[in-house]
């Protein structure tokens, strides 16, 4: 059984924690401190397992992020290593070449995906496709739900907000000129909407 | 693009994350978080917060808590959020509560109602979200509230729901097996589910159920085998493939279950042989996941009824693991070896050098695993080497948890296999010295007992030698600045009991040392108590021997201190000491007989020594004693008193029958009460009283203070001493004769030696130091044999590799004829060892072999060099990624390599395909990340020196 999942950056910053066994807040802090001290200092060629308080911690480094899972002594460490990889692949598919930044800002999404992958400390879904489908279904439902609940004025307000921001800065993420045009278009749309109302 | 989903969040939140990311120190981070907590506290309780805002606040709470701060003020809001109608909000609410709350939290009760409602929802996504929460939050008390709905959901049309319902039931089973015991048949039913995911989920609870009760699931063996067969034959949908392996996670689970079912069951095991053999053959040992399945196969094979063919495949797989360069695989190999040696102990021998390499590896994890293996293969022949190694390692580590474990293992092995008591004591000394506070107190009592009991009655010189060596070593160890309390107790006891026994040390020397101990560890009451009692014993022995007792001044001051101590125990001991010193030699000798800690205390419960007195009293007209059970309700107190008057005079009114002698005696031990009994007029004749004194007093209080110690020792299992020790060695001899001193043993070790050569060849190691070989020989082969040869034989100057080879060609026939004499006689061994070496050595030129060895090694080492230099040049260049596009792509590829180099072998062979894929899709990926970079920079996040890798794709 997996007792907990930790994502720690190389600097020891926590990116995600999920506890399948009961740990109090105090214990959690202690566990994280202990393990980051243990894992971050390990050399690259050593094995990806650490013995810790009678349990095993399996970790794997991706770029500057360490994915750690704590398991029982008689679990299959190599399998856990692959579960970690499985998770990263699902994340990669979801975010499209996932990077640490995606996880920093969208940690809640990472949690939702993890919930589809692991449940009660066990791997519940070995198929990437199924996980992706479920998460997508939830996301799309979220989108439709949003459309239903937010009134048209809300949309206008949002669009206006966005436009003003873009204009204010004078440049956008996709290059300055193209966006300038886009935002002008948006201003146009907004004014029309307001007029109609 | 999913990643942009995150940027819907408000500027505030992004700023928070950003500032946390840029915080230079923990203090700064804490400051930021604390101010964030303040903001959230204020905002979250504002009325009419829009849902969207509220959702973000909750996510921010999760963030705060993730950073290790307390967000409990917002828990109730997260709970409220689960009540919401829209899935969007509800999902966040559930996520937050599952992260915040443990199953024993008070707020759970508020969520149960919502969960019940959501489980009935017609939107399967809502049900899924609720089921996630069920798995985490429902505790034993609330199980009945949701159980009926969960059972209904087992037949839900959506497989995702069925799967989660199974897992929820499984969780219930873990928490309170009785609550779902009537539903266990559901798991069996779901095993036949159409969806492989649901079937896979069912394996989790079934594994637990089978672990607890194998026999009621034997009928499922056929089903499991057929499922496994289908999986291995790729009958599952392609989506379940993982890195070209058909559903490996399901395979692993099934193998685990089969291992349980086949354990000790020949019939069940026979059903499994074919499929497990198939998997062995089909497994792709070049990928990590393939090795994971292989490892599980080995575990399965070593658990089920042994099959020679499968064992062979398992041994092959293990040797592949051990020979691999990957530490992960070596680790798994060591672990697997530990499992397999239970069935076929001989397989360890061919891997001895690999095992020793692992033992000396700088990687701590690997080292510990190897110690575990050694622990499993310890026998009386190699215990010394193994325990010495363990102790060395124990001394070198700081991790208390592991130190305790390894210390207890050392103790266990030493107790079980100790070759001599002397060695045992020395080993225990080391364990106590370095991990004394971590070992069980029982171990200390066992050690004292061993020293007291020695080898047995008929070998008194050996016993006294043992004791004096113990005393000597303890006096030496007392020089150490800080010793664990438990160890000091042992030292004090032994010094008190045997410090002056051999006459080597004067009483004043020993007492001086004991006083030093009591002073140096003045805040440890137990140690002080042990020291005082030891002092008392030394003085008592002195008095009994007729020597003048001259109390040291520091001892005097110590006694004064103890007489006024707050601890009543210490006080009492000090008073006892005072009283004993004041007595004459005869009395002291009967109170404190020397070396009597092992004498059995005979308690005469029938009080037969009083018979004469009773007889006399009855003759004088006293009423006979009526046992309590026969007494009628009315009790003639005066009669009773009359009958028992001398007891009653000191104890007052009493209603019970005679006390057990132990208690009365205890009351007499303190000097004060001793005096008082003398003062009490004793009208009876002297005879019975005298007999009383001579029989009970000395035997009960053989040494007053150690009575409690002795009593405690009674509970300890008797592992030492002659009676139990000898039979155990003889049985171990008979059972392990093959490996200890019979013919077969020699044979085995020869094959081991020749195998050594094989592994030696294949491992292509140029130099194996003689020390290593010695170690290997002492661990695996005939114990002292090789060691002795190289040490005492006149061929010791030869290189040891030669030695090994020269033995290899010896035919077992020769050996059989010559080695009928047991190994215990080393001279014999040497005598016949030489001629055979001479006669057979020419048949094989060992140096030729060595030459043959050299070549491949250089090749390999050059290859290794090559790859290592390659790895060096692949140092990650992150910033380059963002400055130059085409060149950056190249760098990135190399980064994958270095990033993946942690994973064993995948990148070597199996990984190439995926790598190509990655390469082909690289350019869009790069564009993606550049876009992300630009976007994020615009938001104000820049990769600083602290977090240079933020934009790097995790998968390369």
Short mmCIF file of N, CA, C and O in Angstrom, two decimals, chain B residues 94 98 115 119 129-139 146 150 168-169 171-172 175:
data_model
loop_
_atom_site.label_atom_id
_atom_site.label_comp_id
_atom_site.label_asym_id
_atom_site.label_seq_id
_atom_site.Cartn_x
_atom_site.Cartn_y
_atom_site.Cartn_z
N UNK B 94 -14.59 18.67 -2.26
CA UNK B 94 -14.21 17.31 -1.88
C UNK B 94 -12.69 17.14 -1.86
O UNK B 94 -12.13 16.51 -0.97
N UNK B 98 -10.72 16.02 1.48
CA UNK B 98 -9.90 14.79 1.53
C UNK B 98 -8.46 15.11 1.87
O UNK B 98 -7.76 14.29 2.46
N UNK B 115 -22.31 13.18 1.25
CA UNK B 115 -21.81 12.01 0.51
C UNK B 115 -22.96 11.08 0.16
O UNK B 115 -23.09 10.62 -0.98
N UNK B 119 -23.86 10.09 -3.61
CA UNK B 119 -23.75 8.72 -4.10
C UNK B 119 -24.99 8.33 -4.89
O UNK B 119 -24.96 7.42 -5.70
N UNK B 129 -16.66 11.44 -7.63
CA UNK B 129 -16.03 12.38 -6.70
C UNK B 129 -16.39 12.01 -5.27
O UNK B 129 -15.53 11.99 -4.38
N UNK B 130 -17.65 11.66 -5.07
CA UNK B 130 -18.09 11.28 -3.72
C UNK B 130 -17.37 10.00 -3.27
O UNK B 130 -16.98 9.88 -2.10
N UNK B 131 -17.20 9.07 -4.20
CA UNK B 131 -16.53 7.82 -3.84
C UNK B 131 -15.07 8.06 -3.45
O UNK B 131 -14.55 7.41 -2.53
N UNK B 132 -14.43 8.99 -4.13
CA UNK B 132 -13.07 9.34 -3.74
C UNK B 132 -13.03 9.78 -2.28
O UNK B 132 -12.16 9.39 -1.51
N UNK B 133 -14.03 10.61 -1.93
CA UNK B 133 -14.08 11.10 -0.56
C UNK B 133 -14.39 9.97 0.41
O UNK B 133 -13.84 9.93 1.51
N UNK B 134 -15.24 9.06 -0.01
CA UNK B 134 -15.59 7.91 0.85
C UNK B 134 -14.33 7.15 1.24
O UNK B 134 -14.12 6.81 2.40
N UNK B 135 -13.48 6.93 0.23
CA UNK B 135 -12.26 6.15 0.49
C UNK B 135 -11.38 6.81 1.54
O UNK B 135 -10.69 6.15 2.28
N UNK B 136 -11.41 8.12 1.56
CA UNK B 136 -10.50 8.79 2.48
C UNK B 136 -11.16 9.07 3.83
O UNK B 136 -10.52 8.99 4.86
N UNK B 137 -12.44 9.41 3.80
CA UNK B 137 -13.01 10.05 4.98
C UNK B 137 -13.87 9.15 5.86
O UNK B 137 -14.00 9.38 7.05
N UNK B 138 -14.50 8.16 5.26
CA UNK B 138 -15.46 7.39 6.05
C UNK B 138 -14.71 6.54 7.07
O UNK B 138 -13.80 5.79 6.72
N UNK B 139 -15.10 6.67 8.32
CA UNK B 139 -14.45 5.89 9.36
C UNK B 139 -15.36 4.76 9.83
O UNK B 139 -16.48 4.59 9.34
N UNK B 146 -23.15 4.66 4.65
CA UNK B 146 -23.00 4.68 3.20
C UNK B 146 -22.93 3.28 2.59
O UNK B 146 -23.02 3.13 1.37
N UNK B 150 -23.03 1.98 -1.43
CA UNK B 150 -21.80 1.50 -2.08
C UNK B 150 -22.08 0.14 -2.73
O UNK B 150 -21.66 -0.12 -3.85
N UNK B 168 -13.73 1.40 -2.40
CA UNK B 168 -14.33 1.90 -1.16
C UNK B 168 -14.63 0.74 -0.22
O UNK B 168 -14.32 0.79 0.98
N UNK B 169 -15.18 -0.31 -0.78
CA UNK B 169 -15.47 -1.49 0.04
C UNK B 169 -14.18 -2.06 0.62
O UNK B 169 -14.14 -2.49 1.78
N UNK B 171 -11.53 -0.41 1.30
CA UNK B 171 -11.10 0.48 2.38
C UNK B 171 -11.88 0.15 3.66
O UNK B 171 -11.33 0.13 4.76
N UNK B 172 -13.18 -0.10 3.50
CA UNK B 172 -13.99 -0.47 4.67
C UNK B 172 -13.45 -1.75 5.29
O UNK B 172 -13.37 -1.88 6.50
N UNK B 175 -10.54 -1.04 7.35
CA UNK B 175 -10.81 -0.33 8.60
C UNK B 175 -11.53 -1.20 9.59
O UNK B 175 -11.26 -1.15 10.79
#
